[in-house]
mmCIF file of C-alpha atoms in Angstrom:
data_model
loop_
_atom_site.group_PDB
_atom_site.id
_atom_site.type_symbol
_atom_site.label_atom_id
_atom_site.label_comp_id
_atom_site.label_asym_id
_atom_site.label_seq_id
_atom_site.Cartn_x
_atom_site.Cartn_y
_atom_site.Cartn_z
ATOM 1 C CA MET K 1 -22.968 -43.180 -15.294
ATOM 2 C CA ALA K 2 -21.148 -41.083 -12.722
ATOM 3 C CA GLU K 3 -22.742 -38.496 -10.497
ATOM 4 C CA HIS K 4 -21.757 -34.900 -9.902
ATOM 5 C CA PRO K 5 -19.840 -34.591 -6.637
ATOM 6 C CA GLU K 6 -21.847 -31.496 -5.739
ATOM 7 C CA THR K 7 -25.396 -32.534 -6.500
ATOM 8 C CA GLY K 8 -25.484 -36.308 -6.530
ATOM 9 C CA GLU K 9 -27.216 -36.067 -9.896
ATOM 10 C CA PRO K 10 -26.636 -38.518 -12.725
ATOM 11 C CA ALA K 11 -24.127 -37.197 -15.223
ATOM 12 C CA ASP K 12 -25.747 -38.542 -18.363
ATOM 13 C CA GLY K 13 -25.377 -37.135 -21.870
ATOM 14 C CA PRO K 14 -23.303 -33.969 -21.928
ATOM 15 C CA GLU K 15 -23.186 -33.886 -18.134
ATOM 16 C CA GLN K 16 -20.902 -36.920 -17.736
ATOM 17 C CA ASP K 17 -17.791 -35.985 -15.810
ATOM 18 C CA GLY K 18 -16.256 -39.302 -14.856
ATOM 19 C CA THR K 19 -16.714 -38.747 -11.132
ATOM 20 C CA ASP K 20 -17.029 -41.996 -9.228
ATOM 21 C CA GLU K 21 -19.812 -41.799 -6.684
ATOM 22 C CA ALA K 22 -18.217 -44.409 -4.486
ATOM 23 C CA ALA K 23 -15.207 -42.144 -4.146
ATOM 24 C CA GLU K 24 -17.544 -39.284 -3.303
ATOM 25 C CA THR K 25 -19.243 -41.340 -0.613
ATOM 26 C CA HIS K 26 -15.895 -42.414 0.809
ATOM 27 C CA GLU K 27 -14.766 -38.785 0.858
ATOM 28 C CA ALA K 28 -17.995 -37.672 2.499
ATOM 29 C CA ALA K 29 -17.750 -40.330 5.166
ATOM 30 C CA GLY K 30 -14.108 -39.623 5.846
ATOM 31 C CA THR K 31 -14.156 -35.846 5.816
ATOM 32 C CA ALA K 32 -15.514 -33.926 8.757
ATOM 33 C CA ALA K 33 -17.886 -31.162 7.688
ATOM 34 C CA ALA K 34 -16.679 -28.896 10.445
ATOM 35 C CA ALA K 35 -18.678 -25.887 9.348
ATOM 36 C CA LEU K 36 -22.051 -27.611 9.107
ATOM 37 C CA PRO K 37 -22.045 -30.672 11.348
ATOM 38 C CA PRO K 38 -25.280 -32.637 11.710
ATOM 39 C CA PRO K 39 -26.238 -33.983 15.140
ATOM 40 C CA ALA K 40 -23.994 -36.407 16.976
ATOM 41 C CA SER K 41 -21.521 -38.154 14.687
ATOM 42 C CA ARG K 42 -23.473 -37.935 11.438
ATOM 43 C CA LYS K 43 -21.572 -36.266 8.655
ATOM 44 C CA PRO K 44 -23.097 -34.814 5.489
ATOM 45 C CA PRO K 45 -21.331 -35.008 2.127
ATOM 46 C CA GLY K 46 -18.137 -33.012 2.181
ATOM 47 C CA ARG K 47 -19.260 -30.214 -0.135
ATOM 48 C CA ASP K 48 -22.435 -28.157 -0.375
ATOM 49 C CA PRO K 49 -24.488 -28.241 -3.590
ATOM 50 C CA LEU K 50 -23.600 -25.485 -6.024
ATOM 51 C CA TRP K 51 -27.127 -24.177 -6.330
ATOM 52 C CA ALA K 52 -27.108 -23.541 -2.573
ATOM 53 C CA ARG K 53 -24.019 -21.370 -2.950
ATOM 54 C CA LEU K 54 -25.676 -19.549 -5.805
ATOM 55 C CA LEU K 55 -28.745 -18.809 -3.705
ATOM 56 C CA ILE K 56 -26.538 -17.572 -0.866
ATOM 57 C CA VAL K 57 -24.731 -15.257 -3.292
ATOM 58 C CA PHE K 58 -27.985 -13.758 -4.542
ATOM 59 C CA GLY K 59 -29.315 -13.565 -0.990
ATOM 60 C CA ALA K 60 -26.191 -11.704 0.126
ATOM 61 C CA LEU K 61 -26.616 -9.230 -2.722
ATOM 62 C CA MET K 62 -30.241 -8.649 -1.702
ATOM 63 C CA ILE K 63 -29.247 -8.274 1.953
ATOM 64 C CA VAL K 64 -26.803 -5.530 1.046
ATOM 65 C CA ALA K 65 -29.446 -3.873 -1.103
ATOM 66 C CA ALA K 66 -32.066 -3.996 1.648
ATOM 67 C CA SER K 67 -30.054 -1.951 4.132
ATOM 68 C CA SER K 68 -31.750 1.273 5.129
ATOM 69 C CA VAL K 69 -28.481 2.895 6.197
ATOM 70 C CA ILE K 70 -27.447 4.558 2.933
ATOM 71 C CA THR K 71 -23.883 5.437 3.836
ATOM 72 C CA ALA K 72 -23.106 2.018 5.307
ATOM 73 C CA THR K 73 -24.684 0.320 2.311
ATOM 74 C CA GLU K 74 -22.520 2.225 -0.139
ATOM 75 C CA VAL K 75 -19.337 1.578 1.833
ATOM 76 C CA LEU K 76 -20.005 -2.134 2.183
ATOM 77 C CA ALA K 77 -21.201 -2.477 -1.393
ATOM 78 C CA ASN K 78 -17.947 -0.886 -2.524
ATOM 79 C CA ARG K 79 -16.071 -3.410 -0.376
ATOM 80 C CA TYR K 80 -18.122 -6.173 -2.032
ATOM 81 C CA ASP K 81 -17.301 -4.702 -5.438
ATOM 82 C CA ALA K 82 -13.600 -4.910 -4.614
ATOM 83 C CA ALA K 83 -13.885 -8.478 -3.279
ATOM 84 C CA VAL K 84 -15.484 -10.182 -6.276
ATOM 85 C CA ARG K 85 -13.928 -11.028 -9.615
ATOM 86 C CA LYS K 86 -15.088 -9.135 -12.704
ATOM 87 C CA GLY K 87 -15.527 -10.673 -16.124
ATOM 88 C CA THR K 88 -17.204 -10.303 -19.503
ATOM 89 C CA LEU K 89 -19.708 -13.078 -18.955
ATOM 90 C CA LEU K 90 -22.433 -12.175 -21.420
ATOM 91 C CA ALA K 91 -22.101 -12.620 -25.170
ATOM 92 C CA PRO K 92 -22.550 -9.271 -26.980
ATOM 93 C CA GLN K 93 -25.734 -10.414 -28.734
ATOM 94 C CA ALA K 94 -27.260 -11.556 -25.427
ATOM 95 C CA ARG K 95 -26.619 -8.246 -23.657
ATOM 96 C CA THR K 96 -29.298 -5.580 -23.331
ATOM 97 C CA GLY K 97 -29.104 -3.306 -26.353
ATOM 98 C CA GLY K 98 -26.900 -5.703 -28.282
ATOM 99 C CA GLU K 99 -23.362 -5.120 -29.452
ATOM 100 C CA ASP K 100 -23.688 -1.401 -30.223
ATOM 101 C CA GLU K 101 -25.389 -0.257 -27.020
ATOM 102 C CA ALA K 102 -23.323 2.004 -24.761
ATOM 103 C CA PRO K 103 -22.896 0.729 -21.169
ATOM 104 C CA ARG K 104 -25.552 1.896 -18.710
ATOM 105 C CA THR K 105 -24.620 4.669 -16.338
ATOM 106 C CA ARG K 106 -27.620 4.420 -14.020
ATOM 107 C CA VAL K 107 -29.904 1.659 -12.801
ATOM 108 C CA THR K 108 -33.423 1.607 -14.214
ATOM 109 C CA GLY K 109 -35.849 -1.271 -14.591
ATOM 110 C CA PRO K 110 -36.808 -3.617 -15.955
ATOM 111 C CA LEU K 111 -33.707 -5.729 -15.379
ATOM 112 C CA ASN K 112 -32.828 -9.312 -16.294
ATOM 113 C CA TYR K 113 -29.887 -11.074 -14.678
ATOM 114 C CA LEU K 114 -28.482 -14.518 -15.367
ATOM 115 C CA LEU K 115 -27.282 -16.481 -12.330
ATOM 116 C CA ILE K 116 -25.258 -19.641 -12.901
ATOM 117 C CA GLY K 117 -23.711 -22.268 -10.635
ATOM 118 C CA SER K 118 -20.890 -24.282 -12.203
ATOM 119 C CA ASP K 119 -19.086 -27.410 -11.025
ATOM 120 C CA ALA K 120 -15.612 -26.189 -11.974
ATOM 121 C CA ARG K 121 -12.940 -27.795 -9.801
ATOM 122 C CA SER K 122 -9.491 -26.303 -9.388
ATOM 123 C CA ASP K 123 -8.127 -29.666 -8.232
ATOM 124 C CA ASP K 124 -9.322 -31.429 -11.396
ATOM 125 C CA PRO K 125 -9.577 -29.034 -14.344
ATOM 126 C CA THR K 126 -9.877 -31.960 -16.772
ATOM 127 C CA ALA K 127 -13.206 -33.016 -15.274
ATOM 128 C CA GLY K 128 -15.115 -30.401 -17.253
ATOM 129 C CA GLN K 129 -17.507 -27.687 -16.137
ATOM 130 C CA ARG K 130 -21.297 -27.704 -16.236
ATOM 131 C CA SER K 131 -24.000 -25.276 -15.182
ATOM 132 C CA ASP K 132 -25.837 -27.184 -12.485
ATOM 133 C CA THR K 133 -28.113 -24.224 -11.704
ATOM 134 C CA ILE K 134 -29.546 -21.662 -14.118
ATOM 135 C CA ILE K 135 -31.792 -18.895 -12.780
ATOM 136 C CA ILE K 136 -33.082 -15.845 -14.650
ATOM 137 C CA VAL K 137 -33.849 -13.019 -12.215
ATOM 138 C CA HIS K 138 -36.365 -10.510 -13.574
ATOM 139 C CA VAL K 139 -36.806 -7.196 -11.754
ATOM 140 C CA PRO K 140 -39.744 -5.201 -13.192
ATOM 141 C CA SER K 141 -39.633 -1.503 -13.954
ATOM 142 C CA SER K 142 -41.150 -0.752 -10.536
ATOM 143 C CA MET K 143 -37.962 -2.185 -8.933
ATOM 144 C CA ASP K 144 -39.997 -3.449 -5.981
ATOM 145 C CA ARG K 145 -39.995 -7.227 -6.509
ATOM 146 C CA ALA K 146 -38.112 -10.025 -8.250
ATOM 147 C CA TYR K 147 -39.131 -13.108 -10.198
ATOM 148 C CA LEU K 148 -36.848 -16.146 -10.049
ATOM 149 C CA ILE K 149 -37.206 -18.256 -13.192
ATOM 150 C CA SER K 150 -35.545 -21.647 -12.755
ATOM 151 C CA VAL K 151 -34.426 -23.113 -16.081
ATOM 152 C CA PRO K 152 -34.389 -26.945 -15.963
ATOM 153 C CA ARG K 153 -30.824 -28.221 -16.319
ATOM 154 C CA ASP K 154 -32.032 -30.950 -18.701
ATOM 155 C CA LEU K 155 -34.083 -28.622 -20.925
ATOM 156 C CA ARG K 156 -33.622 -29.723 -24.548
ATOM 157 C CA VAL K 157 -32.439 -26.766 -26.623
ATOM 158 C CA GLN K 158 -30.438 -25.900 -29.703
ATOM 159 C CA ILE K 159 -26.956 -24.850 -28.603
ATOM 160 C CA PRO K 160 -25.313 -22.721 -31.305
ATOM 161 C CA PRO K 161 -21.752 -23.261 -32.597
ATOM 162 C CA PHE K 162 -18.945 -21.732 -30.555
ATOM 163 C CA GLN K 163 -15.849 -20.863 -32.529
ATOM 164 C CA LYS K 164 -13.505 -20.430 -29.552
ATOM 165 C CA THR K 165 -13.775 -24.095 -28.587
ATOM 166 C CA GLY K 166 -14.663 -25.545 -31.961
ATOM 167 C CA PHE K 167 -18.063 -26.752 -30.751
ATOM 168 C CA PRO K 168 -20.175 -27.310 -33.896
ATOM 169 C CA GLY K 169 -23.553 -26.805 -32.236
ATOM 170 C CA GLY K 170 -26.288 -29.318 -31.597
ATOM 171 C CA ARG K 171 -29.524 -30.157 -29.849
ATOM 172 C CA GLU K 172 -28.518 -30.893 -26.293
ATOM 173 C CA LYS K 173 -29.375 -30.400 -22.644
ATOM 174 C CA ILE K 174 -28.964 -26.730 -21.805
ATOM 175 C CA ASN K 175 -26.485 -27.331 -18.998
ATOM 176 C CA GLY K 176 -24.031 -28.693 -21.570
ATOM 177 C CA ALA K 177 -23.631 -25.202 -23.073
ATOM 178 C CA PHE K 178 -21.380 -24.088 -20.233
ATOM 179 C CA GLU K 179 -18.957 -26.939 -20.835
ATOM 180 C CA TYR K 180 -19.049 -26.631 -24.636
ATOM 181 C CA GLY K 181 -18.059 -22.992 -24.192
ATOM 182 C CA GLY K 182 -15.013 -24.061 -22.196
ATOM 183 C CA GLY K 183 -16.397 -23.079 -18.792
ATOM 184 C CA GLY K 184 -15.593 -19.734 -17.204
ATOM 185 C CA GLU K 185 -16.342 -16.645 -19.292
ATOM 186 C CA GLY K 186 -16.638 -18.617 -22.527
ATOM 187 C CA GLY K 187 -19.084 -21.026 -20.924
ATOM 188 C CA VAL K 188 -21.362 -18.241 -19.720
ATOM 189 C CA GLN K 189 -21.133 -16.517 -23.091
ATOM 190 C CA LEU K 190 -22.312 -19.639 -24.916
ATOM 191 C CA LEU K 191 -25.011 -20.286 -22.315
ATOM 192 C CA SER K 192 -26.253 -16.683 -22.505
ATOM 193 C CA THR K 193 -26.356 -16.911 -26.309
ATOM 194 C CA THR K 194 -28.290 -20.184 -26.074
ATOM 195 C CA LEU K 195 -30.813 -18.628 -23.690
ATOM 196 C CA HIS K 196 -31.114 -15.495 -25.811
ATOM 197 C CA ASP K 197 -31.762 -17.574 -28.934
ATOM 198 C CA LEU K 198 -34.361 -19.596 -27.038
ATOM 199 C CA THR K 199 -36.196 -16.829 -25.197
ATOM 200 C CA GLY K 200 -35.306 -13.550 -26.886
ATOM 201 C CA ILE K 201 -34.439 -12.170 -23.425
ATOM 202 C CA GLU K 202 -31.587 -9.663 -23.245
ATOM 203 C CA PHE K 203 -29.531 -9.666 -20.057
ATOM 204 C CA ASP K 204 -28.274 -6.696 -18.051
ATOM 205 C CA GLY K 205 -25.707 -8.721 -16.173
ATOM 206 C CA ALA K 206 -24.656 -12.153 -14.995
ATOM 207 C CA ALA K 207 -22.989 -13.922 -12.094
ATOM 208 C CA VAL K 208 -21.311 -17.317 -11.936
ATOM 209 C CA VAL K 209 -20.292 -19.210 -8.808
ATOM 210 C CA ASP K 210 -17.328 -21.571 -9.049
ATOM 211 C CA PHE K 211 -16.247 -24.486 -6.851
ATOM 212 C CA GLY K 212 -15.619 -22.553 -3.621
ATOM 213 C CA GLY K 213 -16.228 -22.684 0.121
ATOM 214 C CA PHE K 214 -19.469 -21.194 1.430
ATOM 215 C CA GLU K 215 -19.710 -23.284 4.587
ATOM 216 C CA LYS K 216 -18.972 -20.384 6.913
ATOM 217 C CA VAL K 217 -21.608 -18.233 5.204
ATOM 218 C CA VAL K 218 -24.260 -20.851 5.974
ATOM 219 C CA ARG K 219 -22.874 -21.275 9.473
ATOM 220 C CA GLN K 220 -23.114 -17.544 10.125
ATOM 221 C CA LEU K 221 -26.886 -17.713 9.780
ATOM 222 C CA GLY K 222 -27.050 -20.779 12.028
ATOM 223 C CA GLY K 223 -30.048 -22.315 10.269
ATOM 224 C CA VAL K 224 -33.270 -21.129 8.667
ATOM 225 C CA ASN K 225 -37.013 -21.484 9.139
ATOM 226 C CA MET K 226 -38.640 -23.492 6.348
ATOM 227 C CA CYS K 227 -42.030 -25.051 5.696
ATOM 228 C CA ILE K 228 -41.504 -28.537 4.262
ATOM 229 C CA ASP K 229 -44.278 -29.093 1.742
ATOM 230 C CA GLU K 230 -43.877 -32.826 1.033
ATOM 231 C CA ARG K 231 -42.314 -35.812 2.727
ATOM 232 C CA THR K 232 -38.727 -35.988 1.534
ATOM 233 C CA GLU K 233 -36.262 -38.795 2.111
ATOM 234 C CA SER K 234 -32.589 -37.945 1.727
ATOM 235 C CA GLN K 235 -30.670 -39.812 -0.941
ATOM 236 C CA HIS K 236 -27.384 -38.489 0.414
ATOM 237 C CA ILE K 237 -27.459 -38.368 4.220
ATOM 238 C CA GLY K 238 -28.128 -41.262 6.545
ATOM 239 C CA HIS K 239 -26.628 -43.027 9.541
ATOM 240 C CA ASP K 240 -25.782 -46.537 10.663
ATOM 241 C CA LYS K 241 -26.866 -48.219 13.911
ATOM 242 C CA LYS K 242 -24.143 -46.372 15.811
ATOM 243 C CA GLY K 243 -25.181 -42.975 14.465
ATOM 244 C CA ALA K 244 -22.193 -42.572 12.151
ATOM 245 C CA PHE K 245 -22.679 -41.152 8.673
ATOM 246 C CA LEU K 246 -23.561 -43.752 6.053
ATOM 247 C CA ALA K 247 -24.963 -42.801 2.647
ATOM 248 C CA PRO K 248 -28.375 -44.422 1.986
ATOM 249 C CA TRP K 249 -27.683 -44.867 -1.745
ATOM 250 C CA TYR K 250 -24.453 -45.544 -3.614
ATOM 251 C CA GLY K 251 -23.019 -46.628 -6.962
ATOM 252 C CA PRO K 252 -23.539 -45.207 -10.452
ATOM 253 C CA GLU K 253 -26.459 -42.751 -10.477
ATOM 254 C CA GLY K 254 -27.105 -43.639 -6.833
ATOM 255 C CA SER K 255 -28.727 -46.843 -8.048
ATOM 256 C CA TYR K 256 -28.079 -49.112 -5.064
ATOM 257 C CA ARG K 257 -29.745 -48.897 -1.670
ATOM 258 C CA ASN K 258 -27.613 -49.504 1.415
ATOM 259 C CA TYR K 259 -30.034 -51.016 3.898
ATOM 260 C CA GLU K 260 -27.519 -50.624 6.721
ATOM 261 C CA SER K 261 -28.226 -46.883 6.461
ATOM 262 C CA THR K 262 -31.277 -45.112 7.872
ATOM 263 C CA PRO K 263 -31.938 -42.071 5.646
ATOM 264 C CA GLU K 264 -32.645 -38.620 7.005
ATOM 265 C CA VAL K 265 -36.363 -37.897 6.489
ATOM 266 C CA TYR K 266 -38.012 -34.479 6.331
ATOM 267 C CA GLU K 267 -41.698 -34.609 7.233
ATOM 268 C CA PRO K 268 -44.190 -31.900 6.162
ATOM 269 C CA GLY K 269 -44.531 -28.931 8.480
ATOM 270 C CA CYS K 270 -42.845 -25.676 9.414
ATOM 271 C CA ARG K 271 -39.748 -25.887 11.568
ATOM 272 C CA ARG K 272 -36.236 -24.649 12.194
ATOM 273 C CA LEU K 273 -33.657 -26.436 10.044
ATOM 274 C CA GLU K 274 -29.974 -26.630 10.806
ATOM 275 C CA PRO K 275 -27.780 -25.462 7.895
ATOM 276 C CA TRP K 276 -26.926 -29.020 6.803
ATOM 277 C CA GLN K 277 -30.606 -30.008 6.946
ATOM 278 C CA ALA K 278 -31.763 -27.057 4.844
ATOM 279 C CA LEU K 279 -29.127 -27.720 2.207
ATOM 280 C CA ASP K 280 -29.793 -31.461 2.114
ATOM 281 C CA TYR K 281 -33.594 -31.116 1.991
ATOM 282 C CA SER K 282 -33.419 -28.622 -0.822
ATOM 283 C CA ARG K 283 -31.174 -30.751 -3.024
ATOM 284 C CA GLN K 284 -33.405 -33.835 -3.136
ATOM 285 C CA ARG K 285 -35.364 -34.825 -6.240
ATOM 286 C CA LYS K 286 -35.492 -38.625 -6.457
ATOM 287 C CA SER K 287 -37.661 -39.157 -3.383
ATOM 288 C CA ILE K 288 -40.369 -36.593 -4.155
ATOM 289 C CA PRO K 289 -43.292 -37.001 -6.569
ATOM 290 C CA ASP K 290 -42.517 -33.964 -8.713
ATOM 291 C CA GLY K 291 -38.806 -34.690 -9.043
ATOM 292 C CA ASP K 292 -36.660 -31.872 -10.348
ATOM 293 C CA TYR K 293 -39.597 -29.447 -10.399
ATOM 294 C CA GLY K 294 -39.965 -29.959 -6.654
ATOM 295 C CA ARG K 295 -36.273 -29.452 -6.164
ATOM 296 C CA GLN K 296 -36.444 -26.167 -8.081
ATOM 297 C CA ARG K 297 -39.283 -25.039 -5.806
ATOM 298 C CA HIS K 298 -37.366 -26.015 -2.675
ATOM 299 C CA GLN K 299 -34.288 -24.166 -3.921
ATOM 300 C CA GLN K 300 -36.361 -21.027 -4.417
ATOM 301 C CA GLN K 301 -37.895 -21.479 -0.964
ATOM 302 C CA LEU K 302 -34.438 -21.766 0.550
ATOM 303 C CA LEU K 303 -33.407 -18.501 -1.074
ATOM 304 C CA LYS K 304 -36.350 -16.771 0.559
ATOM 305 C CA ALA K 305 -35.575 -18.455 3.896
ATOM 306 C CA ILE K 306 -31.949 -17.272 3.737
ATOM 307 C CA PHE K 307 -33.126 -13.752 2.957
ATOM 308 C CA ASP K 308 -35.679 -13.884 5.811
ATOM 309 C CA GLU K 309 -33.128 -15.168 8.309
ATOM 310 C CA ALA K 310 -30.481 -12.618 7.393
ATOM 311 C CA ARG K 311 -32.963 -9.770 7.831
ATOM 312 C CA ARG K 312 -34.264 -11.245 11.100
ATOM 313 C CA GLN K 313 -30.715 -11.284 12.478
ATOM 314 C CA GLY K 314 -30.129 -7.703 11.330
ATOM 315 C CA VAL K 315 -27.267 -8.659 9.030
ATOM 316 C CA ALA K 316 -28.012 -5.704 6.740
ATOM 317 C CA THR K 317 -27.553 -3.207 9.576
ATOM 318 C CA SER K 318 -24.571 -4.870 11.269
ATOM 319 C CA PRO K 319 -21.323 -3.757 9.610
ATOM 320 C CA ARG K 320 -19.402 -6.629 11.227
ATOM 321 C CA LYS K 321 -21.823 -9.381 10.130
ATOM 322 C CA LEU K 322 -22.349 -7.938 6.683
ATOM 323 C CA ASP K 323 -18.658 -7.374 6.078
ATOM 324 C CA SER K 324 -17.896 -10.999 6.968
ATOM 325 C CA LEU K 325 -20.686 -12.237 4.703
ATOM 326 C CA ILE K 326 -19.522 -10.076 1.813
ATOM 327 C CA ARG K 327 -15.914 -11.239 2.035
ATOM 328 C CA SER K 328 -16.992 -14.895 2.223
ATOM 329 C CA VAL K 329 -19.208 -14.624 -0.842
ATOM 330 C CA GLY K 330 -16.795 -12.579 -2.924
ATOM 331 C CA SER K 331 -14.086 -15.225 -3.082
ATOM 332 C CA SER K 332 -16.248 -17.613 -5.103
ATOM 333 C CA LEU K 333 -18.082 -15.233 -7.385
ATOM 334 C CA THR K 334 -17.490 -13.672 -10.804
ATOM 335 C CA VAL K 335 -19.851 -10.921 -11.918
ATOM 336 C CA ASP K 336 -20.670 -8.939 -15.036
ATOM 337 C CA THR K 337 -22.731 -5.839 -14.194
ATOM 338 C CA GLY K 338 -22.748 -4.444 -17.718
ATOM 339 C CA GLY K 339 -20.655 -1.455 -16.707
ATOM 340 C CA LEU K 340 -22.798 -0.478 -13.725
ATOM 341 C CA ASP K 341 -21.221 0.247 -10.382
ATOM 342 C CA LEU K 342 -22.188 -2.569 -8.020
ATOM 343 C CA ALA K 343 -22.868 -0.106 -5.197
ATOM 344 C CA ASP K 344 -25.413 1.688 -7.395
ATOM 345 C CA LEU K 345 -27.009 -1.600 -8.401
ATOM 346 C CA VAL K 346 -27.502 -2.977 -4.911
ATOM 347 C CA TYR K 347 -28.812 0.357 -3.639
ATOM 348 C CA ALA K 348 -31.337 0.514 -6.486
ATOM 349 C CA LEU K 349 -32.673 -2.889 -5.365
ATOM 350 C CA ARG K 350 -33.147 -1.785 -1.745
ATOM 351 C CA GLY K 351 -36.966 -1.916 -1.988
ATOM 352 C CA ILE K 352 -37.120 -5.686 -2.568
ATOM 353 C CA ASN K 353 -38.067 -7.660 0.536
ATOM 354 C CA PRO K 354 -38.331 -11.426 1.149
ATOM 355 C CA GLY K 355 -42.064 -11.351 0.514
ATOM 356 C CA ASP K 356 -41.436 -9.740 -2.865
ATOM 357 C CA LEU K 357 -39.819 -12.843 -4.401
ATOM 358 C CA ALA K 358 -41.822 -15.105 -6.722
ATOM 359 C CA GLY K 359 -40.610 -18.450 -8.060
ATOM 360 C CA ILE K 360 -41.443 -19.589 -11.596
ATOM 361 C CA LYS K 361 -40.981 -22.932 -13.364
ATOM 362 C CA VAL K 362 -40.523 -23.098 -17.132
ATOM 363 C CA PRO K 363 -43.660 -24.935 -18.392
ATOM 364 C CA SER K 364 -42.309 -28.294 -19.471
ATOM 365 C CA GLU K 365 -42.303 -32.048 -18.899
ATOM 366 C CA PRO K 366 -39.726 -34.851 -18.779
ATOM 367 C CA GLN K 367 -39.401 -36.922 -21.954
ATOM 368 C CA GLU K 368 -37.110 -39.718 -23.049
ATOM 369 C CA ILE K 369 -35.699 -39.146 -26.526
ATOM 370 C CA GLY K 370 -33.294 -41.631 -28.093
ATOM 371 C CA GLY K 371 -32.758 -43.300 -24.747
ATOM 372 C CA ILE K 372 -31.786 -39.999 -23.049
ATOM 373 C CA SER K 373 -33.909 -38.241 -20.435
ATOM 374 C CA TYR K 374 -34.658 -34.612 -21.330
ATOM 375 C CA VAL K 375 -37.020 -31.876 -20.208
ATOM 376 C CA VAL K 376 -39.107 -30.549 -23.109
ATOM 377 C CA ALA K 377 -40.858 -27.165 -22.889
ATOM 378 C CA PHE K 378 -44.575 -26.713 -23.579
ATOM 379 C CA GLU K 379 -44.202 -24.378 -26.529
ATOM 380 C CA GLU K 380 -47.265 -22.172 -26.081
ATOM 381 C CA GLN K 381 -46.931 -21.617 -22.341
ATOM 382 C CA ALA K 382 -43.132 -21.302 -22.366
ATOM 383 C CA THR K 383 -43.258 -18.836 -25.282
ATOM 384 C CA ALA K 384 -45.767 -16.774 -23.302
ATOM 385 C CA LEU K 385 -43.359 -16.807 -20.326
ATOM 386 C CA TYR K 386 -40.438 -15.616 -22.428
ATOM 387 C CA GLU K 387 -42.537 -12.873 -24.028
ATOM 388 C CA ALA K 388 -43.880 -11.714 -20.662
ATOM 389 C CA THR K 389 -40.320 -11.440 -19.366
ATOM 390 C CA ARG K 390 -39.192 -9.462 -22.415
ATOM 391 C CA ARG K 391 -42.188 -7.110 -22.223
ATOM 392 C CA ASP K 392 -42.096 -6.749 -18.416
ATOM 393 C CA ARG K 393 -45.501 -8.366 -17.975
ATOM 394 C CA LEU K 394 -44.676 -11.251 -15.671
ATOM 395 C CA ASP K 395 -47.244 -10.049 -13.153
ATOM 396 C CA LEU K 396 -49.964 -10.912 -15.681
ATOM 397 C CA TRP K 397 -48.319 -14.191 -16.683
ATOM 398 C CA VAL K 398 -48.214 -15.505 -13.106
ATOM 399 C CA GLN K 399 -51.917 -14.720 -12.707
ATOM 400 C CA THR K 400 -52.714 -16.693 -15.860
ATOM 401 C CA TYR K 401 -50.406 -19.687 -15.389
ATOM 402 C CA THR K 402 -50.710 -20.206 -11.645
ATOM 403 C CA ASN K 403 -49.753 -23.892 -11.837
ATOM 404 C CA TRP K 404 -46.241 -22.891 -12.935
ATOM 405 C CA VAL K 405 -45.746 -20.491 -10.002
ATOM 406 C CA ASN K 406 -44.051 -21.821 -6.874
ATOM 407 C CA SER K 407 -45.306 -20.935 -3.434
ATOM 408 C CA LEU K 408 -42.409 -19.376 -1.541
#
């Protein structure tokens, strides 16, 4: 099996994209990561994981929203609105109010947004497109906090037929929906329909991040403060005896250990992480006890850390810094705001601070079915999560199911 060039994850089942990991490793070793160089001559993989870009996008949106300077916020939000691509990402039946509902003219909670990271590549359009990251953002009616619900990429679901691509439907991993919908707008439409069928949640908007360059956005922050909660050994970054980059694992699915490489190791404790360290730490799953669930938690923690760092540096109140961040993010983002003006949306979210973010895991467990590794939801607890989101009662759900709430 090949691995995704962005995540280093095995591309089994519907995720297979034909990418050769050896080529990825060769590219990583031979390409200088000028924007995010690790110490000395070590070089991280040549591209940042897609979920990291997605978190940066959402963080940038929240940074704009958090500005207390109303006039500057509106001006910069309008610039942001002009910089990003617009699209009809949500399927009509998955949109709030359904097909017959008139577009909203003002922002009122509760709100549900679908955030997606895809692995679309302009240099190889035949390689397919998958949704490596799926996050449902729920903002309650009070508009003073946000819940980040990470949907496991391997969650086993029923994907409905999609006439535009001729996909007949089937029981698959949820991240296959994006590819079966043809990627782009069609991919998000099929994914949003799949999620709506599964959860009953109606979405007010969506955003999808394509294969773009966010290195300078990460570099602008210059690192983040994070508390590492478990010893984590990098599967992707290591060095040889001379200090040069050498991947610790290689081959299909990263199956083979290269003992000439000393892996980067992140020990528990709170510390300052360089951009490349934060991104690498938060993409690991194979070396931690809770696997992909731990990775989801670390991704959510990184989002909070990015938000914290941007506010600490005063990005929201610096027109120069914020303008640069906005223009960097906009080039790799497509949004569907459901007819709302983006300036109005970000201003309405101005009361949400870093401490107001809560991370949630979909109650589930890994299972092997027919020789394929899936994630299968715990029906009772997951159904309660979906209902709490629909009825704007997530505050009660997180108090009841504390073991499925991530500490951010």
